[in-house]
């Protein structure tokens, strides 16, 4: 079924339309409108009539988008600003009427729980304590848990929209920035010891302002990014440098920064101060960004959809979904993945790749031919585009870049060094990608006829010669094609490759 979430936040109102099938959530449409209700409540002590009326109009607009998007059910929730504003119930009544459904007001702990669920379904983390920070317009939610279980949660009034009301200069002066830091300190003081004692191994940050900060930090590094920032890691030191830039310029200049959306220019400097101070007080060196949070968590919770039991399962589910969408039940990609994994294991003495690389190789093999669904000609380009833009959850940007590069060049003589995803990789990641591509090309060549004839591989190495002994029903590939498919392997690993079809003997 198709369901819409209306998230009426303190900074912005959102609609998410998603397909829910009982086992997964697939986002189809997202839209937001900035309202800054938290700032208005902080300044005026209530929601002014003009903002009240605009909020109703925005909800009516987002509800209409949801209906046009095919949503058969609409779930509407409100957070801090509407929860705390005097007269907020009257506003909620009007918003419910505009939405065509009752607006449910979430308390802070429920916000934290739902955000945690969204993160667990989007970010691949080990089964260790995870700290989730949801920086919103009216409050900051914190949750610590492992797996599906939350062990501790809190909500404190450190929302960006709320705190923006205390800034009266553009750019803010030093006393205002210091006052912001002191507000953060006062709210965190009772929590710091408790959080550090739980020793979270990973910190995941959620929210539009967090993603905006992360995008700016990545732009500062000249970093290539896929369609989603999900699983992007950002060092606290990078955020600190970004914060200093943001607080030193006015709103107009801020809005011109590479990667900055103009709608966030008037408050992102406040977000930078708040987020970095939280990280400093908790002694955290980096955050991982999640694209999923409260809205997705609400869908998972409403329809009792469990989160993946492991990081590997999350990533595998995402790849399987994409492969089935574009390759259907074609056995060729899965067979190439099988052969690639065999070749990886049989040639371990040639490479220094690890289990994560083996997993990426299998995923790339599963996806290498998805571009054929669009067109056979230039299918490698179509496939790479799909990988870059599929918003695969559980993969960080470097891993997405590696996957896209492997799909892009699986039929080529080598990797073009100016290919943006590849160029963005570190030298170590580039070397790994080249080795994986060499293995993938051989595996793909062994099933060139798409008949799954080759079922087994053994390898023997003698000096600079590698003999691959192939078992199964016979190799149905021309010698010229095999030579082309092994050329990169020979160059990358500095060996000669000899293929022996044991079925032909």
Short mmCIF file of C-alpha atoms in Angstrom, two decimals:
data_model
loop_
_atom_site.label_atom_id
_atom_site.label_comp_id
_atom_site.label_asym_id
_atom_site.label_seq_id
_atom_site.Cartn_x
_atom_site.Cartn_y
_atom_site.Cartn_z
CA UNK A 1 0.00 0.00 0.00
CA UNK A 2 1.02 3.61 -0.46
CA UNK A 3 1.15 5.73 2.70
CA UNK A 4 2.02 9.36 3.37
CA UNK A 5 3.62 10.83 6.46
CA UNK A 6 3.02 14.48 7.32
CA UNK A 7 5.76 15.58 9.71
CA UNK A 8 4.89 19.00 11.16
CA UNK A 9 8.18 20.06 12.69
CA UNK A 10 9.47 23.17 14.41
CA UNK A 11 11.67 24.17 11.50
CA UNK A 12 9.81 22.77 8.50
CA UNK A 13 6.80 20.72 7.46
CA UNK A 14 7.45 17.57 5.41
CA UNK A 15 5.51 15.03 3.41
CA UNK A 16 6.87 11.58 2.61
CA UNK A 17 4.95 9.22 0.34
CA UNK A 18 6.21 5.65 0.42
CA UNK A 19 5.27 2.20 -0.79
CA UNK A 20 4.92 -0.19 2.14
CA UNK A 21 4.73 -3.90 1.35
CA UNK A 22 4.88 -5.46 4.80
CA UNK A 23 8.61 -6.14 4.62
CA UNK A 24 10.08 -2.87 3.38
CA UNK A 25 9.54 0.85 2.90
CA UNK A 26 10.34 2.46 -0.46
CA UNK A 27 10.20 6.29 -0.51
CA UNK A 28 8.55 7.67 -3.64
CA UNK A 29 8.02 11.37 -3.01
CA UNK A 30 9.45 13.93 -0.60
CA UNK A 31 8.61 17.60 -0.21
CA UNK A 32 9.16 20.22 2.48
CA UNK A 33 8.28 23.79 3.30
CA UNK A 34 10.28 25.92 5.74
CA UNK A 35 8.14 27.65 8.40
CA UNK A 36 10.45 28.24 11.41
CA UNK A 37 7.60 27.83 13.91
CA UNK A 38 10.11 27.16 16.67
CA UNK A 39 11.72 30.55 16.16
CA UNK A 40 8.33 32.30 16.13
CA UNK A 41 7.25 30.59 19.35
CA UNK A 42 10.56 31.49 21.01
CA UNK A 43 10.23 35.14 19.97
CA UNK A 44 6.51 35.69 20.58
CA UNK A 45 5.59 33.07 23.16
CA UNK A 46 2.96 31.66 20.79
CA UNK A 47 2.33 30.97 17.12
CA UNK A 48 1.38 34.31 15.49
CA UNK A 49 -1.82 34.40 13.44
CA UNK A 50 0.08 34.88 10.18
CA UNK A 51 2.21 31.79 10.87
CA UNK A 52 -0.89 29.89 11.98
CA UNK A 53 -2.58 30.61 8.66
CA UNK A 54 0.51 29.78 6.63
CA UNK A 55 0.91 26.49 8.49
CA UNK A 56 -2.66 25.53 7.59
CA UNK A 57 -2.08 26.43 3.93
CA UNK A 58 1.15 24.40 3.82
CA UNK A 59 -0.52 21.34 5.35
CA UNK A 60 -3.34 21.58 2.80
CA UNK A 61 -0.75 21.77 0.00
CA UNK A 62 1.31 18.82 1.30
CA UNK A 63 -1.84 16.75 1.84
CA UNK A 64 -2.87 17.37 -1.75
CA UNK A 65 0.60 16.26 -2.89
CA UNK A 66 0.17 13.07 -0.89
CA UNK A 67 -3.18 12.34 -2.50
CA UNK A 68 -1.83 13.04 -5.97
CA UNK A 69 1.05 10.73 -5.12
CA UNK A 70 -1.44 7.92 -4.65
CA UNK A 71 -1.38 7.71 -0.84
CA UNK A 72 -4.35 5.74 0.46
CA UNK A 73 -3.53 6.58 4.07
CA UNK A 74 -2.07 9.70 5.66
CA UNK A 75 -0.38 9.72 9.07
CA UNK A 76 0.24 13.18 10.54
CA UNK A 77 2.47 13.95 13.50
CA UNK A 78 3.61 17.18 15.16
CA UNK A 79 6.69 17.83 17.28
CA UNK A 80 8.19 20.41 19.64
CA UNK A 81 6.82 23.79 18.48
CA UNK A 82 3.21 22.62 18.30
CA UNK A 83 3.67 20.52 21.42
CA UNK A 84 4.87 23.44 23.53
CA UNK A 85 3.21 26.55 22.07
CA UNK A 86 0.44 28.19 24.12
CA UNK A 87 -2.72 27.76 22.10
CA UNK A 88 -1.07 24.98 20.16
CA UNK A 89 -4.13 22.75 20.41
CA UNK A 90 -6.21 25.24 18.42
CA UNK A 91 -3.55 25.25 15.70
CA UNK A 92 -3.44 21.44 15.72
CA UNK A 93 -7.22 21.30 15.29
CA UNK A 94 -6.97 23.51 12.21
CA UNK A 95 -4.04 21.51 10.85
CA UNK A 96 -5.97 18.26 11.33
CA UNK A 97 -8.83 19.70 9.32
CA UNK A 98 -6.45 20.75 6.54
CA UNK A 99 -4.75 17.34 6.55
CA UNK A 100 -8.00 15.39 6.52
CA UNK A 101 -6.74 13.30 9.43
CA UNK A 102 -5.99 13.79 13.11
CA UNK A 103 -2.55 15.22 13.84
CA UNK A 104 -0.86 13.23 16.62
CA UNK A 105 1.48 15.19 18.87
CA UNK A 106 4.64 13.24 19.67
CA UNK A 107 6.52 13.68 22.91
CA UNK A 108 10.29 14.00 22.81
CA UNK A 109 11.02 10.41 23.83
CA UNK A 110 8.74 9.08 21.10
CA UNK A 111 10.57 11.27 18.59
CA UNK A 112 13.85 9.77 19.76
CA UNK A 113 12.53 6.21 19.48
CA UNK A 114 11.17 6.67 15.96
CA UNK A 115 14.36 8.38 14.77
CA UNK A 116 16.38 5.48 16.15
CA UNK A 117 14.23 2.98 14.21
CA UNK A 118 14.71 4.97 11.01
CA UNK A 119 18.47 5.02 11.50
CA UNK A 120 18.66 1.29 12.15
CA UNK A 121 16.95 0.63 8.81
CA UNK A 122 19.23 2.96 6.87
CA UNK A 123 22.74 2.84 8.32
CA UNK A 124 24.89 -0.27 8.44
CA UNK A 125 26.41 -0.46 11.92
CA UNK A 126 27.86 -3.28 13.93
CA UNK A 127 25.89 -4.80 16.78
CA UNK A 128 27.38 -2.37 19.29
CA UNK A 129 25.93 0.61 21.17
CA UNK A 130 24.91 3.40 18.78
CA UNK A 131 24.17 7.01 19.73
CA UNK A 132 21.55 8.69 17.54
CA UNK A 133 21.34 12.50 17.52
CA UNK A 134 18.25 14.01 15.90
CA UNK A 135 18.81 17.76 15.63
CA UNK A 136 15.48 19.37 14.81
CA UNK A 137 13.99 22.82 14.87
CA UNK A 138 12.59 22.68 18.39
CA UNK A 139 14.61 20.04 20.20
CA UNK A 140 17.53 17.65 20.14
CA UNK A 141 16.66 14.00 20.65
CA UNK A 142 19.31 11.56 21.82
CA UNK A 143 18.96 7.78 21.90
CA UNK A 144 21.40 4.98 22.67
CA UNK A 145 20.70 1.39 21.72
CA UNK A 146 21.94 -1.76 20.04
CA UNK A 147 20.02 -3.65 17.40
CA UNK A 148 16.32 -2.87 17.64
CA UNK A 149 16.49 -2.13 21.36
CA UNK A 150 16.82 1.39 22.77
CA UNK A 151 18.44 1.41 26.20
CA UNK A 152 18.23 5.16 26.90
CA UNK A 153 16.69 8.26 25.35
CA UNK A 154 16.29 11.95 26.11
CA UNK A 155 14.88 15.10 24.52
CA UNK A 156 16.31 18.54 25.31
CA UNK A 157 15.29 22.01 24.03
CA UNK A 158 18.26 22.60 21.74
CA UNK A 159 16.37 22.99 18.48
CA UNK A 160 17.94 25.13 15.79
CA UNK A 161 14.83 27.17 15.03
CA UNK A 162 14.22 27.79 18.73
CA UNK A 163 17.79 28.94 19.38
CA UNK A 164 17.92 31.12 16.26
CA UNK A 165 15.56 33.51 18.05
CA UNK A 166 18.40 34.47 20.40
CA UNK A 167 20.61 35.75 17.54
CA UNK A 168 20.09 39.45 16.81
CA UNK A 169 23.15 40.22 14.68
CA UNK A 170 24.03 39.06 11.18
CA UNK A 171 26.60 37.64 11.39
CA UNK A 172 26.30 36.84 15.11
CA UNK A 173 28.72 38.57 17.42
CA UNK A 174 31.04 36.67 19.73
CA UNK A 175 28.89 37.09 22.86
CA UNK A 176 25.92 35.58 21.01
CA UNK A 177 27.95 32.58 19.87
CA UNK A 178 29.33 32.09 23.36
CA UNK A 179 25.84 32.34 24.81
CA UNK A 180 24.69 29.60 22.43
CA UNK A 181 27.51 27.35 23.60
CA UNK A 182 26.58 27.98 27.21
CA UNK A 183 22.96 27.05 26.54
CA UNK A 184 24.13 23.77 25.03
CA UNK A 185 26.41 23.15 28.01
CA UNK A 186 23.61 23.78 30.50
CA UNK A 187 21.29 21.29 28.79
CA UNK A 188 23.99 18.65 28.31
CA UNK A 189 25.56 18.85 31.77
CA UNK A 190 23.13 16.34 33.36
CA UNK A 191 23.53 13.89 30.45
CA UNK A 192 27.22 13.78 29.57
CA UNK A 193 28.34 11.24 32.17
CA UNK A 194 25.41 8.95 31.42
CA UNK A 195 26.05 8.94 27.68
CA UNK A 196 29.81 8.48 27.91
CA UNK A 197 29.33 5.60 30.37
CA UNK A 198 27.31 3.74 27.73
CA UNK A 199 30.34 4.03 25.40
CA UNK A 200 28.56 4.23 22.03
CA UNK A 201 30.80 2.86 19.28
CA UNK A 202 29.14 4.91 16.53
CA UNK A 203 27.33 8.25 16.47
CA UNK A 204 24.67 8.72 13.81
CA UNK A 205 23.18 12.17 13.23
CA UNK A 206 19.76 12.79 11.70
CA UNK A 207 17.86 15.79 10.38
CA UNK A 208 17.84 18.21 7.48
CA UNK A 209 20.18 20.66 9.17
CA UNK A 210 22.67 17.87 9.86
CA UNK A 211 22.59 16.77 6.23
CA UNK A 212 23.02 20.38 5.11
CA UNK A 213 26.10 20.76 7.32
CA UNK A 214 27.50 17.46 6.05
CA UNK A 215 26.98 18.49 2.43
CA UNK A 216 28.80 21.78 3.02
CA UNK A 217 31.66 19.99 4.76
CA UNK A 218 31.94 17.58 1.83
CA UNK A 219 31.86 20.50 -0.62
CA UNK A 220 34.78 22.04 1.28
CA UNK A 221 36.73 18.86 0.59
CA UNK A 222 35.78 18.89 -3.10
CA UNK A 223 34.24 15.49 -2.49
CA UNK A 224 32.10 13.66 -5.07
CA UNK A 225 28.83 12.54 -3.54
CA UNK A 226 26.11 10.14 -4.70
CA UNK A 227 22.44 11.10 -4.67
CA UNK A 228 22.19 10.40 -0.95
CA UNK A 229 24.42 11.43 1.95
CA UNK A 230 23.39 8.33 3.87
CA UNK A 231 26.31 6.72 5.71
CA UNK A 232 28.63 9.68 5.00
CA UNK A 233 31.15 10.14 7.83
CA UNK A 234 32.17 13.66 8.79
CA UNK A 235 34.92 14.44 11.29
CA UNK A 236 34.19 16.81 14.15
CA UNK A 237 37.24 18.81 13.11
CA UNK A 238 35.68 19.39 9.65
CA UNK A 239 32.45 20.57 11.26
CA UNK A 240 34.38 22.89 13.55
CA UNK A 241 36.12 24.52 10.60
CA UNK A 242 32.78 24.84 8.82
CA UNK A 243 31.19 26.38 11.92
CA UNK A 244 33.82 29.11 12.02
CA UNK A 245 33.11 29.96 8.38
CA UNK A 246 29.36 30.04 8.92
CA UNK A 247 29.39 32.31 11.97
CA UNK A 248 31.84 34.74 10.37
CA UNK A 249 29.65 35.75 7.39
CA UNK A 250 26.17 37.18 6.97
CA UNK A 251 23.11 35.36 5.63
CA UNK A 252 23.53 36.57 2.05
CA UNK A 253 27.15 35.42 1.89
CA UNK A 254 26.27 32.18 3.64
CA UNK A 255 23.63 31.48 1.00
CA UNK A 256 26.27 31.66 -1.74
CA UNK A 257 28.50 28.97 -0.26
CA UNK A 258 28.92 25.89 -2.49
CA UNK A 259 26.35 23.29 -1.47
CA UNK A 260 24.23 25.73 0.56
CA UNK A 261 20.47 25.85 0.05
CA UNK A 262 19.25 29.43 0.41
CA UNK A 263 16.36 28.31 2.63
CA UNK A 264 18.85 27.20 5.29
CA UNK A 265 21.23 30.15 5.13
CA UNK A 266 19.51 32.04 7.95
CA UNK A 267 19.93 29.33 10.59
CA UNK A 268 22.64 26.85 9.57
CA UNK A 269 25.31 28.74 11.50
CA UNK A 270 23.28 28.12 14.66
CA UNK A 271 23.09 24.43 13.78
CA UNK A 272 26.86 24.40 13.36
CA UNK A 273 27.42 25.87 16.82
CA UNK A 274 24.94 23.50 18.48
CA UNK A 275 26.11 20.31 16.77
CA UNK A 276 29.82 20.91 17.25
CA UNK A 277 29.35 21.81 20.91
CA UNK A 278 27.39 18.61 21.50
CA UNK A 279 30.15 16.58 19.84
CA UNK A 280 32.84 18.40 21.82
CA UNK A 281 31.12 17.85 25.14
CA UNK A 282 30.58 14.17 24.44
CA UNK A 283 34.14 13.70 23.18
CA UNK A 284 32.99 12.44 19.77
CA UNK A 285 35.45 12.54 16.87
CA UNK A 286 32.98 12.04 14.00
CA UNK A 287 29.40 11.48 13.01
CA UNK A 288 27.77 9.26 10.43
CA UNK A 289 24.87 10.84 8.56
CA UNK A 290 21.53 9.07 8.14
CA UNK A 291 19.02 9.97 5.44
CA UNK A 292 16.31 8.17 7.38
CA UNK A 293 14.88 9.28 10.69
CA UNK A 294 11.54 9.99 12.32
CA UNK A 295 9.31 9.78 9.24
CA UNK A 296 10.70 6.47 8.05
CA UNK A 297 10.77 5.18 11.63
CA UNK A 298 7.08 6.01 11.97
CA UNK A 299 6.29 3.90 8.90
CA UNK A 300 8.38 1.00 10.19
CA UNK A 301 6.69 1.23 13.58
CA UNK A 302 3.14 1.64 12.25
CA UNK A 303 3.37 -1.38 9.98
CA UNK A 304 5.54 -3.47 12.33
CA UNK A 305 8.34 -3.78 9.78
CA UNK A 306 11.47 -5.05 11.46
CA UNK A 307 14.87 -3.55 10.78
CA UNK A 308 17.55 -5.74 9.14
CA UNK A 309 19.27 -8.01 11.68
CA UNK A 310 22.76 -7.06 10.47
CA UNK A 311 24.67 -4.57 8.37
CA UNK A 312 25.34 -7.29 5.80
CA UNK A 313 21.65 -8.11 5.51
CA UNK A 314 20.74 -4.44 5.07
CA UNK A 315 23.21 -4.06 2.21
CA UNK A 316 22.26 -7.38 0.62
CA UNK A 317 18.55 -6.51 0.75
CA UNK A 318 19.22 -3.17 -0.95
CA UNK A 319 21.26 -4.73 -3.76
CA UNK A 320 18.72 -7.52 -4.25
CA UNK A 321 15.90 -5.00 -4.53
CA UNK A 322 17.77 -2.97 -7.17
CA UNK A 323 18.79 -6.07 -9.14
CA UNK A 324 15.27 -7.47 -9.20
CA UNK A 325 13.85 -4.11 -10.26
CA UNK A 326 16.02 -3.96 -13.37
CA UNK A 327 17.25 -7.51 -14.02
CA UNK A 328 14.25 -9.49 -12.78
CA UNK A 329 15.00 -13.19 -12.29
CA UNK A 330 17.86 -13.34 -14.82
CA UNK A 331 20.30 -15.91 -13.32
CA UNK A 332 23.35 -14.38 -15.01
CA UNK A 333 24.16 -11.64 -12.42
CA UNK A 334 23.90 -14.03 -9.48
CA UNK A 335 26.04 -16.63 -11.26
CA UNK A 336 28.70 -14.03 -12.03
CA UNK A 337 28.64 -13.09 -8.34
CA UNK A 338 29.22 -16.76 -7.47
CA UNK A 339 32.14 -17.04 -9.90
CA UNK A 340 33.63 -13.75 -8.74
CA UNK A 341 33.58 -14.90 -5.12
CA UNK A 342 35.23 -18.19 -6.11
CA UNK A 343 37.94 -16.40 -8.07
CA UNK A 344 38.48 -13.98 -5.18
CA UNK A 345 39.12 -16.90 -2.82
CA UNK A 346 41.24 -18.94 -5.23
CA UNK A 347 43.60 -16.03 -5.95
CA UNK A 348 44.13 -14.71 -2.42
CA UNK A 349 47.91 -14.93 -2.83
CA UNK A 350 47.66 -12.25 -5.54
CA UNK A 351 45.80 -9.59 -3.58
CA UNK A 352 45.43 -8.06 -0.13
CA UNK A 353 41.66 -7.62 -0.28
CA UNK A 354 39.48 -8.39 2.73
CA UNK A 355 35.99 -9.65 3.54
CA UNK A 356 34.42 -6.23 2.95
CA UNK A 357 35.98 -6.15 -0.51
CA UNK A 358 34.63 -9.62 -1.22
CA UNK A 359 31.16 -8.44 -0.25
CA UNK A 360 31.44 -5.37 -2.51
CA UNK A 361 32.60 -7.60 -5.36
CA UNK A 362 29.53 -9.79 -5.01
CA UNK A 363 27.25 -6.75 -4.91
CA UNK A 364 28.90 -5.25 -8.00
CA UNK A 365 28.50 -8.55 -9.83
CA UNK A 366 24.81 -8.68 -8.92
CA UNK A 367 24.37 -5.17 -10.35
CA UNK A 368 26.79 -5.18 -13.27
CA UNK A 369 24.12 -5.71 -15.95
CA UNK A 370 21.19 -3.68 -14.58
CA UNK A 371 21.75 -1.05 -17.27
CA UNK A 372 20.53 -3.52 -19.91
CA UNK A 373 16.98 -2.79 -18.72
CA UNK A 374 17.33 0.69 -20.23
CA UNK A 375 19.33 -0.16 -23.35
CA UNK A 376 21.94 -2.69 -24.45
CA UNK A 377 23.99 0.05 -26.06
CA UNK A 378 25.99 1.89 -23.38
CA UNK A 379 24.39 -0.31 -20.73
CA UNK A 380 27.47 0.09 -18.52
CA UNK A 381 26.82 3.85 -18.36
CA UNK A 382 23.15 3.34 -17.59
CA UNK A 383 24.01 0.84 -14.87
CA UNK A 384 26.51 3.16 -13.20
CA UNK A 385 23.94 5.96 -13.23
CA UNK A 386 21.39 3.70 -11.55
CA UNK A 387 23.85 2.71 -8.82
CA UNK A 388 24.83 6.33 -8.17
CA UNK A 389 21.20 7.43 -7.87
CA UNK A 390 19.47 4.41 -6.30
CA UNK A 391 20.02 5.68 -2.73
CA UNK A 392 21.34 2.30 -1.61
CA UNK A 393 21.10 2.25 2.16
CA UNK A 394 23.95 0.79 4.18
CA UNK A 395 26.71 1.90 1.79
CA UNK A 396 28.89 4.90 2.49
CA UNK A 397 29.75 7.29 -0.38
CA UNK A 398 33.13 5.64 -0.99
CA UNK A 399 31.52 2.21 -1.28
CA UNK A 400 28.83 3.60 -3.59
CA UNK A 401 31.59 5.15 -5.72
CA UNK A 402 33.37 1.80 -5.88
CA UNK A 403 30.18 -0.02 -6.89
CA UNK A 404 29.35 2.58 -9.54
CA UNK A 405 32.90 2.38 -10.93
CA UNK A 406 32.84 -1.42 -11.09
CA UNK A 407 29.53 -1.37 -12.96
CA UNK A 408 30.69 1.46 -15.23
CA UNK A 409 33.92 -0.25 -16.34
CA UNK A 410 33.04 -3.95 -16.20
CA UNK A 411 33.34 -4.07 -20.02
CA UNK A 412 36.29 -1.68 -20.41
CA UNK A 413 40.03 -2.09 -20.70
CA UNK A 414 40.50 -0.24 -17.45
CA UNK A 415 39.22 2.59 -15.30
CA UNK A 416 39.30 6.17 -16.54
CA UNK A 417 41.03 8.16 -13.82
CA UNK A 418 38.85 11.22 -14.45
CA UNK A 419 35.62 9.30 -13.81
CA UNK A 420 34.19 11.44 -10.94
CA UNK A 421 33.28 8.65 -8.49
CA UNK A 422 36.66 6.98 -8.99
CA UNK A 423 38.59 10.26 -8.86
CA UNK A 424 36.98 11.01 -5.48
CA UNK A 425 38.37 7.83 -3.93
CA UNK A 426 41.51 7.67 -1.82
CA UNK A 427 44.56 5.96 -3.39
CA UNK A 428 43.89 2.88 -1.26
CA UNK A 429 40.26 2.68 -2.40
CA UNK A 430 41.33 3.15 -6.02
CA UNK A 431 43.75 0.26 -5.78
CA UNK A 432 41.08 -1.96 -4.24
CA UNK A 433 38.61 -0.99 -6.97
CA UNK A 434 41.10 -1.86 -9.73
CA UNK A 435 41.73 -5.28 -8.21
CA UNK A 436 38.02 -5.98 -7.80
CA UNK A 437 37.34 -4.91 -11.38
CA UNK A 438 40.01 -7.29 -12.66
CA UNK A 439 38.32 -10.18 -10.85
CA UNK A 440 34.83 -9.11 -11.94
CA UNK A 441 35.79 -8.96 -15.61
CA UNK A 442 37.12 -12.52 -15.57
CA UNK A 443 34.02 -13.80 -13.77
CA UNK A 444 31.75 -12.04 -16.24
CA UNK A 445 33.75 -13.48 -19.13
CA UNK A 446 33.35 -17.01 -17.81
CA UNK A 447 29.58 -16.65 -18.17
CA UNK A 448 29.71 -14.67 -21.40
CA UNK A 449 27.11 -16.99 -22.94
CA UNK A 450 24.78 -16.48 -19.96
CA UNK A 451 24.39 -20.26 -19.70
CA UNK A 452 25.93 -20.83 -16.25
CA UNK A 453 28.08 -23.58 -17.78
CA UNK A 454 31.17 -22.91 -15.66
CA UNK A 455 30.35 -23.86 -12.08
CA UNK A 456 33.73 -24.21 -10.39
CA UNK A 457 37.18 -22.60 -10.40
CA UNK A 458 40.49 -23.83 -9.06
CA UNK A 459 43.74 -21.89 -9.37
CA UNK A 460 47.40 -22.86 -9.58
CA UNK A 461 50.22 -20.36 -9.55
CA UNK A 462 53.68 -20.94 -10.90
CA UNK A 463 55.90 -17.88 -10.71
CA UNK A 464 54.18 -15.26 -12.87
CA UNK A 465 51.63 -17.63 -14.39
CA UNK A 466 48.17 -18.30 -12.96
CA UNK A 467 46.28 -21.30 -14.29
CA UNK A 468 42.52 -21.26 -13.79
CA UNK A 469 40.99 -24.74 -13.93
CA UNK A 470 37.32 -24.52 -14.87
CA UNK A 471 34.75 -27.19 -14.08
CA UNK A 472 31.15 -27.61 -15.12
CA UNK A 473 29.43 -28.05 -18.44
CA UNK A 474 32.02 -26.44 -20.66
CA UNK A 475 33.20 -22.96 -21.57
CA UNK A 476 31.30 -21.40 -24.46
CA UNK A 477 33.42 -18.33 -25.12
CA UNK A 478 35.76 -17.50 -27.99
CA UNK A 479 39.50 -17.34 -27.25
CA UNK A 480 39.51 -13.68 -28.32
CA UNK A 481 36.78 -12.82 -25.83
CA UNK A 482 38.59 -14.66 -23.03
CA UNK A 483 41.81 -12.83 -23.83
CA UNK A 484 39.97 -9.53 -23.61
CA UNK A 485 38.35 -10.44 -20.30
CA UNK A 486 41.64 -11.55 -18.69
CA UNK A 487 43.77 -8.66 -19.98
CA UNK A 488 43.06 -6.35 -17.04
CA UNK A 489 43.61 -9.18 -14.54
CA UNK A 490 47.04 -9.84 -16.05
CA UNK A 491 47.99 -6.18 -15.89
CA UNK A 492 46.70 -5.48 -12.37
CA UNK A 493 48.25 -8.57 -10.78
CA UNK A 494 51.29 -8.76 -13.09
CA UNK A 495 50.69 -12.37 -14.12
CA UNK A 496 49.86 -14.38 -17.21
CA UNK A 497 46.46 -16.07 -17.10
CA UNK A 498 45.96 -19.51 -18.62
CA UNK A 499 42.45 -20.96 -18.69
CA UNK A 500 41.88 -24.72 -18.76
CA UNK A 501 38.39 -25.98 -19.49
CA UNK A 502 38.39 -29.37 -17.75
CA UNK A 503 35.03 -30.27 -19.30
CA UNK A 504 36.64 -30.14 -22.75
CA UNK A 505 39.15 -32.86 -21.94
#
